[in-house]
mmCIF file of C-alpha atoms in Angstrom:
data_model
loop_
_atom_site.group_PDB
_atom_site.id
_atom_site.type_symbol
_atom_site.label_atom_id
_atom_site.label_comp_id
_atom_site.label_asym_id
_atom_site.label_seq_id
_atom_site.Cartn_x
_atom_site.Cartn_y
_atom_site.Cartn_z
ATOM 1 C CA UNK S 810 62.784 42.062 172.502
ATOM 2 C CA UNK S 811 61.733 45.804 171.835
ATOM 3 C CA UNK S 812 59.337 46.733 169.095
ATOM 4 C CA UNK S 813 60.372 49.500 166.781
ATOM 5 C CA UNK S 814 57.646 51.560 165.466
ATOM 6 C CA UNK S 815 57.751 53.453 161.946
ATOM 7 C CA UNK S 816 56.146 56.851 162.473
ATOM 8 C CA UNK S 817 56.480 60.360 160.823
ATOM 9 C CA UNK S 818 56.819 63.359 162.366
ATOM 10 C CA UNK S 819 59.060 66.500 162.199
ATOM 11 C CA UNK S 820 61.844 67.560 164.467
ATOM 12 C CA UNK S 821 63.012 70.255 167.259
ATOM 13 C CA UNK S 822 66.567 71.915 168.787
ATOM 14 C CA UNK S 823 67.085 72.496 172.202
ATOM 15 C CA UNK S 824 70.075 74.555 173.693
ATOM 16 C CA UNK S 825 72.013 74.566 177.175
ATOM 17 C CA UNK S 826 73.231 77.901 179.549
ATOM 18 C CA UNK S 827 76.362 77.683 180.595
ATOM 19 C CA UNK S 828 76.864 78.623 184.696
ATOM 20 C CA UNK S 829 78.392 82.268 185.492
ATOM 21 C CA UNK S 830 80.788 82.228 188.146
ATOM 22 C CA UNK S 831 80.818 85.233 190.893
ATOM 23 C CA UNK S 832 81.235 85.862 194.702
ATOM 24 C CA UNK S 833 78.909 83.578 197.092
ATOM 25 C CA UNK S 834 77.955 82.450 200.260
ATOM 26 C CA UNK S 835 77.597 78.868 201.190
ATOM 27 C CA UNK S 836 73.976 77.622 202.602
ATOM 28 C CA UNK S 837 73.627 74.213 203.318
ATOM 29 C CA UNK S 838 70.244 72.906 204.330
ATOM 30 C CA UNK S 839 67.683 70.509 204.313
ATOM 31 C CA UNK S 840 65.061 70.954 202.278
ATOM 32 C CA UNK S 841 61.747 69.134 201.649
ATOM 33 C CA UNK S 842 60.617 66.066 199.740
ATOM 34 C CA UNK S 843 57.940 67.107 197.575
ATOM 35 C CA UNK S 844 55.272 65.027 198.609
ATOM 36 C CA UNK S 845 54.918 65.699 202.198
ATOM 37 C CA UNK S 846 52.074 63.313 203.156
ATOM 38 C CA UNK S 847 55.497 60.757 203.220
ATOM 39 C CA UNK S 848 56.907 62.177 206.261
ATOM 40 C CA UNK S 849 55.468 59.674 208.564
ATOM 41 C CA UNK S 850 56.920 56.641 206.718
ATOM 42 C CA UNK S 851 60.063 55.477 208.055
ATOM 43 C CA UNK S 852 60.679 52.134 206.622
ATOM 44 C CA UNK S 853 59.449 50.563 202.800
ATOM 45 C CA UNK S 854 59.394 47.167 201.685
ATOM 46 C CA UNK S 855 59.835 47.019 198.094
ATOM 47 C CA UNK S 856 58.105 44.391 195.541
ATOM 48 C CA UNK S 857 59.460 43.327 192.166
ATOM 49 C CA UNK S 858 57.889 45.738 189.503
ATOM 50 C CA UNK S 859 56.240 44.135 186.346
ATOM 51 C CA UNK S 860 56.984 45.074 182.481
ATOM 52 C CA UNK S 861 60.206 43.697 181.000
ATOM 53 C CA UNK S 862 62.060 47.107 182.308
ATOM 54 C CA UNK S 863 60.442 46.622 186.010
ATOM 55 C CA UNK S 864 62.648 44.441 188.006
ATOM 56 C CA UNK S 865 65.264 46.843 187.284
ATOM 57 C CA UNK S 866 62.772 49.732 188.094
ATOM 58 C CA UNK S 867 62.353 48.376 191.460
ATOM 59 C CA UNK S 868 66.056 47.724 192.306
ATOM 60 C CA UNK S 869 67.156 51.096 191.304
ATOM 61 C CA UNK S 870 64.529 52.947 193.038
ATOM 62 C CA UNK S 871 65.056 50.919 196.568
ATOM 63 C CA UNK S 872 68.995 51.856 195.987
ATOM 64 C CA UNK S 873 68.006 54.987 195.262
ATOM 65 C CA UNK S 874 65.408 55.627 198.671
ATOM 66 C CA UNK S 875 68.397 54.077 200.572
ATOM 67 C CA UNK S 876 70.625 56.580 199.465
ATOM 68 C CA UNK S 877 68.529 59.102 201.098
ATOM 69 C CA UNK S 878 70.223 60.363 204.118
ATOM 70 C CA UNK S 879 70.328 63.402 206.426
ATOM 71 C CA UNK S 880 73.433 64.290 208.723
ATOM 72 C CA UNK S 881 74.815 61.251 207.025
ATOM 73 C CA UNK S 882 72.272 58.764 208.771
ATOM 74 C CA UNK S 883 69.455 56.862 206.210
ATOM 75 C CA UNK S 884 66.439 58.431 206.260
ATOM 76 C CA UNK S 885 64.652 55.000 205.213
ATOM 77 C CA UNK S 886 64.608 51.840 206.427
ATOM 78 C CA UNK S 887 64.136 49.662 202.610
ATOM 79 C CA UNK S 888 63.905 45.969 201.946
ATOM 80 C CA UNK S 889 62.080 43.563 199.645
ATOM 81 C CA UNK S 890 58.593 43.428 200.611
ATOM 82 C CA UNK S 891 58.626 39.771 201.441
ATOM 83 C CA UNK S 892 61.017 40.426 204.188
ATOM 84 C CA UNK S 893 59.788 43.855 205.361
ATOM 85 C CA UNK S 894 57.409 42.569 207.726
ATOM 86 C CA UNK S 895 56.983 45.723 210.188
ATOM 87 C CA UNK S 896 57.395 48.252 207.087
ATOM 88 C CA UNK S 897 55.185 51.270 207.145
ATOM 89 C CA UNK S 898 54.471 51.307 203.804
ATOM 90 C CA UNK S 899 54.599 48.748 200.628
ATOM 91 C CA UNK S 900 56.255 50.328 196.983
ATOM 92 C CA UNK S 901 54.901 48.887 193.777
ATOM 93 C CA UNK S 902 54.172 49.708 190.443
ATOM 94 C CA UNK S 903 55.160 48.399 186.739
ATOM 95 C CA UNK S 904 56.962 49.769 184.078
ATOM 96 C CA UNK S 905 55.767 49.802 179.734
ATOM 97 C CA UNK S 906 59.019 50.916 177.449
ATOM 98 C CA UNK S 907 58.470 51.371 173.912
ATOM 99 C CA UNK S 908 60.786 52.188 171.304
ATOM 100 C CA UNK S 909 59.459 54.162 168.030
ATOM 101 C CA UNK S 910 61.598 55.332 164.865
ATOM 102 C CA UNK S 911 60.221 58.298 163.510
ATOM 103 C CA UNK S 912 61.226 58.870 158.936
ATOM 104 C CA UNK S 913 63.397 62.345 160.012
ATOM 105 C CA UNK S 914 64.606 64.982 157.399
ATOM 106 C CA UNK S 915 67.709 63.747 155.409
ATOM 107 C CA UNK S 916 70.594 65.729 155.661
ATOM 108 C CA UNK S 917 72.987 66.605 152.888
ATOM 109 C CA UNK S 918 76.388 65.725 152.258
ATOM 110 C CA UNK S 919 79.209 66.339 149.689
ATOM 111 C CA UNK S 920 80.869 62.867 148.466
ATOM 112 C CA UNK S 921 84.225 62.668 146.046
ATOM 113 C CA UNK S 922 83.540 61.125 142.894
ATOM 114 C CA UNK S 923 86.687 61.786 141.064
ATOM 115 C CA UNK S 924 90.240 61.930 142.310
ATOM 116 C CA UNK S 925 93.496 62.032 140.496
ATOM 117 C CA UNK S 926 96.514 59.759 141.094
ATOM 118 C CA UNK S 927 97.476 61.556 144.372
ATOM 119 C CA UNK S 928 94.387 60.612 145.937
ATOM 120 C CA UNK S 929 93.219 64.418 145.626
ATOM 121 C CA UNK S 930 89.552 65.099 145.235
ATOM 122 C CA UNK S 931 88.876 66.595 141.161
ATOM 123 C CA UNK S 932 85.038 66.382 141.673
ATOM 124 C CA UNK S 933 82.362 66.674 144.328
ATOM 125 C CA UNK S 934 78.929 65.621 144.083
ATOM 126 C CA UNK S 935 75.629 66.783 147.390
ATOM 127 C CA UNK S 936 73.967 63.401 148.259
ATOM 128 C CA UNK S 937 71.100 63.362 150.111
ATOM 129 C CA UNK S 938 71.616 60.669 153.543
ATOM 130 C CA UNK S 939 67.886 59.316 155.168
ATOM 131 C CA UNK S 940 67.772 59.889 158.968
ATOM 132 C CA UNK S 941 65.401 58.540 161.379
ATOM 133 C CA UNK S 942 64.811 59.735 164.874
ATOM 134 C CA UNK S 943 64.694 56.784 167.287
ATOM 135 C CA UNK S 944 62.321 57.964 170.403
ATOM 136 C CA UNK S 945 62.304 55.602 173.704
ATOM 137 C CA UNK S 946 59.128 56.268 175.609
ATOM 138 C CA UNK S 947 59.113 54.694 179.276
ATOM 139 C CA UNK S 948 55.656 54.860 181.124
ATOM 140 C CA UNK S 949 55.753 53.878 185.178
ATOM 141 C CA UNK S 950 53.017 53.264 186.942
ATOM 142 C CA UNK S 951 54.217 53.326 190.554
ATOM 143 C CA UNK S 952 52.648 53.457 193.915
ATOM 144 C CA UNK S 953 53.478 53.860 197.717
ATOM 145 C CA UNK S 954 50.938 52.206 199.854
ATOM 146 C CA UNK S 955 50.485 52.267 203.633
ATOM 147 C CA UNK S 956 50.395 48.911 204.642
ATOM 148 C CA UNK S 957 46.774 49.694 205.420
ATOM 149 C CA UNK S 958 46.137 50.034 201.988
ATOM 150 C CA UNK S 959 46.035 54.277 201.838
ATOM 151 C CA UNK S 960 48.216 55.657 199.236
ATOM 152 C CA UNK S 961 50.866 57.730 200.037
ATOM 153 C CA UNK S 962 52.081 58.604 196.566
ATOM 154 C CA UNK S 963 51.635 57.773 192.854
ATOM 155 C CA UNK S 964 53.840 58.687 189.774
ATOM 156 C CA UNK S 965 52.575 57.916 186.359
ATOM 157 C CA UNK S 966 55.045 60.614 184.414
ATOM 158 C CA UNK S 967 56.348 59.384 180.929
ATOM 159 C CA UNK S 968 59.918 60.156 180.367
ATOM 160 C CA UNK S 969 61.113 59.778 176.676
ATOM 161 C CA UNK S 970 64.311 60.151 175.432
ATOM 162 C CA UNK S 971 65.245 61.076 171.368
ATOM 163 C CA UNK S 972 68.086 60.398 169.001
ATOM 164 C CA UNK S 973 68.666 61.292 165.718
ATOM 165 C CA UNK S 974 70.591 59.713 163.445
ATOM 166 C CA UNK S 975 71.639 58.911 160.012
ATOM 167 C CA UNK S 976 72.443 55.421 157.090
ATOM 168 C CA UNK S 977 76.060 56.846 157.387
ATOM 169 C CA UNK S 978 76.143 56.344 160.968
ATOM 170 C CA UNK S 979 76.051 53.967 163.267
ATOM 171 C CA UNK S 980 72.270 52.762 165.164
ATOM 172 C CA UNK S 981 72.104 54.068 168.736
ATOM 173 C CA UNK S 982 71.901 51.621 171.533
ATOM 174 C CA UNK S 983 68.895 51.494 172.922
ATOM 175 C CA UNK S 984 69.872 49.699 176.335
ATOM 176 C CA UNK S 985 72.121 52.424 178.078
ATOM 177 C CA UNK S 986 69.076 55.258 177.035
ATOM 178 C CA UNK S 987 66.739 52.852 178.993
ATOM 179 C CA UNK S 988 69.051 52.766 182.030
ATOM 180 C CA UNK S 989 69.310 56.200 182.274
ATOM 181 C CA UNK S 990 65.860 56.698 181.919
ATOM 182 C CA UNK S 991 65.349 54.479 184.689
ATOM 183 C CA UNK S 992 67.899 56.235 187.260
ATOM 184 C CA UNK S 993 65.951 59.604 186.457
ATOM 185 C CA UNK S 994 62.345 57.599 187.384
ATOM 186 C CA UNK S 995 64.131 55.926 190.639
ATOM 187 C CA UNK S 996 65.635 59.925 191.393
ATOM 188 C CA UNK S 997 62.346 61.581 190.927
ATOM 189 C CA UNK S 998 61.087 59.159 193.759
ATOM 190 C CA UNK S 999 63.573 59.921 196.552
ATOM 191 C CA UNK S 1000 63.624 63.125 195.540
ATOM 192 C CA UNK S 1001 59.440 63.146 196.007
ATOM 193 C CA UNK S 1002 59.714 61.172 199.187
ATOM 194 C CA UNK S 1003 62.415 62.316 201.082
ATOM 195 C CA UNK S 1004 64.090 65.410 202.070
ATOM 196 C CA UNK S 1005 67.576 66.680 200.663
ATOM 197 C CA UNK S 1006 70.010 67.975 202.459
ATOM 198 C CA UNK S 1007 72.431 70.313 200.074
ATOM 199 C CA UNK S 1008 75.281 72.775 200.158
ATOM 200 C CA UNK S 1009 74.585 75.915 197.308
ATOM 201 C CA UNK S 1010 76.601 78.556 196.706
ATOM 202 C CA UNK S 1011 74.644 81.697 196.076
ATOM 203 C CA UNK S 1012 75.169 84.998 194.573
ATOM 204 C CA UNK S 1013 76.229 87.963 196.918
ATOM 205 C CA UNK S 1014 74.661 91.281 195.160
ATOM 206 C CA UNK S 1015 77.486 93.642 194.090
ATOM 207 C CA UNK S 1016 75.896 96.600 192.870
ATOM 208 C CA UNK S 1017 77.345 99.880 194.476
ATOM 209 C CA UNK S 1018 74.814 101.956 192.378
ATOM 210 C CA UNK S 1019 73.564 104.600 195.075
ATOM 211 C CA UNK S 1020 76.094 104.295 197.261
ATOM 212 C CA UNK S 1021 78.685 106.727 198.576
ATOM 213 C CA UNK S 1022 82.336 106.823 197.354
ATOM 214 C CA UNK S 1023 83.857 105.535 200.400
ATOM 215 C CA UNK S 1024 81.292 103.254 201.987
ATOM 216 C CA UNK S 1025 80.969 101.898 198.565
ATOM 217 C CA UNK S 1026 84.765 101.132 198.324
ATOM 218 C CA UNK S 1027 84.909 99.454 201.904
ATOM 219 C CA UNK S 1028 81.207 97.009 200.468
ATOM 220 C CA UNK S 1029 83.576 96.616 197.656
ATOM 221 C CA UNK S 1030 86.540 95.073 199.905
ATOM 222 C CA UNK S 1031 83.809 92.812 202.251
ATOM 223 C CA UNK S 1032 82.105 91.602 198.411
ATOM 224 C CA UNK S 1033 85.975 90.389 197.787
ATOM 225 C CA UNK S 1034 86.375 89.056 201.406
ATOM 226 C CA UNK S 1035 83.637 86.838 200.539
ATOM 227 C CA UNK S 1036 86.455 84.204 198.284
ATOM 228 C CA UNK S 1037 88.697 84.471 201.664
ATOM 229 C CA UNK S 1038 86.553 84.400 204.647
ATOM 230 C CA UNK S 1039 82.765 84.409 204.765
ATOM 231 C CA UNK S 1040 82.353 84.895 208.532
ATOM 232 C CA UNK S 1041 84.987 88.029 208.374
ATOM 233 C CA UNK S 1042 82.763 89.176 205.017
ATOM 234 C CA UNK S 1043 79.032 88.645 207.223
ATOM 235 C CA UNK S 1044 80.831 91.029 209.849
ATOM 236 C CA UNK S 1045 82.184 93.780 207.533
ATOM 237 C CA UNK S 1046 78.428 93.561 205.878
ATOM 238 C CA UNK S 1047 76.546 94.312 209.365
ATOM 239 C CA UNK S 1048 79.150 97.169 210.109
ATOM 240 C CA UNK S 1049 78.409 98.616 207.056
ATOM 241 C CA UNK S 1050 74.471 99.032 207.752
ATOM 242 C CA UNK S 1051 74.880 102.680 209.394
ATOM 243 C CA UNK S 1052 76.946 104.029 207.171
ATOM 244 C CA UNK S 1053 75.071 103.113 204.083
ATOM 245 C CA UNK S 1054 71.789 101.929 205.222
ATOM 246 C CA UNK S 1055 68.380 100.836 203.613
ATOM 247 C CA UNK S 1056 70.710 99.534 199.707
ATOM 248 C CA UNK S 1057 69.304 96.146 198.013
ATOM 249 C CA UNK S 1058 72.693 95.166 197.832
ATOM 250 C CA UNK S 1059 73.924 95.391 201.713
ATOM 251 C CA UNK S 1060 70.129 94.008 203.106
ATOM 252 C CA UNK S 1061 70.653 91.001 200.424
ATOM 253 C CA UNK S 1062 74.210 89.941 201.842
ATOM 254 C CA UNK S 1063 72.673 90.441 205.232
ATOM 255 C CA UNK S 1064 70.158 88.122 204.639
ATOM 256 C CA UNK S 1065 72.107 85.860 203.065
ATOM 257 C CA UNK S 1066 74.458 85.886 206.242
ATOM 258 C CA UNK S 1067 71.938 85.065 208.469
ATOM 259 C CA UNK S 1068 70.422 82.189 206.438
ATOM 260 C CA UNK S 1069 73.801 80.929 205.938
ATOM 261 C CA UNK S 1070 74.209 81.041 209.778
ATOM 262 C CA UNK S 1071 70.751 79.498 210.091
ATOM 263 C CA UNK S 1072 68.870 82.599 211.510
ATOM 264 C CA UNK S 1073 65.953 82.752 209.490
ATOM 265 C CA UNK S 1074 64.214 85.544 210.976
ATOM 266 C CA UNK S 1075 66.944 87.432 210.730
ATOM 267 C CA UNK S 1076 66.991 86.406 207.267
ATOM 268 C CA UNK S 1077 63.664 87.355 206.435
ATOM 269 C CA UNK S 1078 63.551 90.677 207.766
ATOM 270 C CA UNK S 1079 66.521 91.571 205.832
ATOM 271 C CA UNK S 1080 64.981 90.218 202.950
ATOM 272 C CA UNK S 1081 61.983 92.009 202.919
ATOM 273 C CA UNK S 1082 63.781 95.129 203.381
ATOM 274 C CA UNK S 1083 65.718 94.411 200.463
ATOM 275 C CA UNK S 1084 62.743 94.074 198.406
ATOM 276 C CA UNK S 1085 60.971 97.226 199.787
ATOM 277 C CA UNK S 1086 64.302 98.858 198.536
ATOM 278 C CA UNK S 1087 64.408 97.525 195.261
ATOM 279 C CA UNK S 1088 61.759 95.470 194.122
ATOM 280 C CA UNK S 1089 63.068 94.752 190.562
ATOM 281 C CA UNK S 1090 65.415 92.244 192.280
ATOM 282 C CA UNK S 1091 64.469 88.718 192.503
ATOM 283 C CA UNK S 1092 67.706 87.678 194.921
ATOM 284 C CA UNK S 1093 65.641 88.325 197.943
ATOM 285 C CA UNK S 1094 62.217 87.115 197.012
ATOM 286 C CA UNK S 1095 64.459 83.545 195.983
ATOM 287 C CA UNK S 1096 65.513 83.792 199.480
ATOM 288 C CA UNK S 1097 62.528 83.907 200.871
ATOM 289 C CA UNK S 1098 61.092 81.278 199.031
ATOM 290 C CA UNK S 1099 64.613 78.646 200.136
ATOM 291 C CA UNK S 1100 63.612 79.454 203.741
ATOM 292 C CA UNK S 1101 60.593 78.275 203.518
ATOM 293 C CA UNK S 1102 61.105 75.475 201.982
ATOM 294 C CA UNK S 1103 63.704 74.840 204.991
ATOM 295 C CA UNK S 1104 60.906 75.741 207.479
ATOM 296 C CA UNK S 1105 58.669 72.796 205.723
ATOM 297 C CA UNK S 1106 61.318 70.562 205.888
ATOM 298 C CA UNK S 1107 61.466 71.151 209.481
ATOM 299 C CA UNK S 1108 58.040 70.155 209.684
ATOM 300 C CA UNK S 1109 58.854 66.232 207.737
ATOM 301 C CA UNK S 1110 61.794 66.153 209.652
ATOM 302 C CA UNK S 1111 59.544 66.472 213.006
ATOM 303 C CA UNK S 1112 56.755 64.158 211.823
ATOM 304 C CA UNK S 1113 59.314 61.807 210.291
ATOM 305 C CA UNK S 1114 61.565 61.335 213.659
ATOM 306 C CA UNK S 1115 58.220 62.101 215.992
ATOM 307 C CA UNK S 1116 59.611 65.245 217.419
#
């Protein structure tokens, strides 16, 4: 059973962006898992976590390392560690969840206290309605081991997840906040051990400010090209260069071409130019930073597959 907690404490508001759609490019690539000293394991045995959450911990975050694939082939090689008896490396850890309501700020609400015969309200009277704010708090204590006893990686992060909530509604179940929980925890381990391989669509740079009437009018048409075909839009971007040279906007979609296409020195020079012509524009530096996280996930992919 879990323990609630009284405790008092104020409260906070968070808000969400909402994505902006535009022309892209498509770049899929593989890009690295976060702890790198990992590469070298190829196969985990897992044991059964402790803590009444752990069990389900530990099944969730082998399901989790088995989805883990690249070119559609498992990148991990997982089974229970009493089975797993050539693994490279041993996963185990526990898991402590707590559950604490915190006294919130009631909130106010009108209630009818007179009507007439045709049900219609005469009278209104503010009532104030106690809240509470229910806060789960789930601490892991995980470890990869080599099976000569050197640790690979650790992850002691607490995640916590809040609800508020009020005597005129109804409690929140606490169950399905714990199993999410738990699939973020088992996620922040594959994502930490093993490379990703992802499609993104990013931003082509439209700005024409600087450019000529007419070359500007034919970057226009290759920008729109880009919803059609991106190959025939790459193309109509490199003829381009001569007529309208060193602009932010035609070095970015350059760049982007080539690391779309997998050239990434290509991609780099263009890159830098595009910074050197405008350096208030963070497209290219963003660019330069995704390739080399590709070039380090080269490097796990090499030590992983002993290339």
């Amino acid at each position: 059973m879990r323990t609630l907690k009284m405790v008092v404490v104020g409260l906070g508001l968070g808000t969400l962006a909402m994505p902006v759609s535009a022309e892209t490019l498509r770049v899929v690539g593989v890009y690295p898992a976060h702890n790198g000293d990992a590469a070298e394991v190829q196969s985990i045995g897992i044991e059964q976590f402790g803590g009444i959450d752990g069990p389900t911990l530990s099944i969730k975050a082998a399901d989790a390392l088995r989805s883990a694939s690249i070119d559609g082939e498992p990148y991990f090689r997982v089974a229970p560690a009493s089975v797993m008896r050539d693994g490279d490396a041993v996963l185990s850890g526990s898991v402590a969840t707590d559950v604490n309501v915190y006294r919130a700020s009631p909130k106010e609400v009108e209630t009818c206290v007179k009507r007439d015969d045709k049900n219609k309200c005469l009278e209104k009277r503010k009532e104030k309605v106690p809240c509470e704010q229910l806060t789960l708090s789930v601490r892991p204590t995980i470890r990869l081991y080599s099976y000569d006893g050197a640790l690979i990686h650790d992850d002691d992060a607490e995640s916590q997840r809040q609800v508020r909530y009020c005597a005129d509604e109804s409690e929140p179940a606490i169950d399905p906040m714990v199993d999410e929980v738990l699939d973020e925890i088992a996620a922040r381990l594959r994502y930490a051990l093993a490379p990703q391989q992802r499609a993104e669509d990013i931003r082509v740079l439209e700005t024409r400010k600087g450019m000529e009437k007419e070359p500007g009018r034919a970057f226009r048409d290759a920008i729109a090209m880009t919803k059609r075909d991106e190959e025939m839009a790459c193309d109509a971007f490199a003829a381009l260069e001569p007529t309208i040279g060193e602009h932010v906007s035609l070095l970015f979609n350059i760049g982007l071409c080539a690391e779309a296409g997998g050239d990434f020195d290509r991609a780099q020079e263009y890159y830098r130019r595009a910074i050197k012509a405008d350096p208030s524009k963070s497209n290219a530096g963003e660019g330069l930073d995704r390739i080399r996280a590709r070039q380090e996930a080269e490097r796990q992919l090499a030590i992983h597959y002993g290339d």
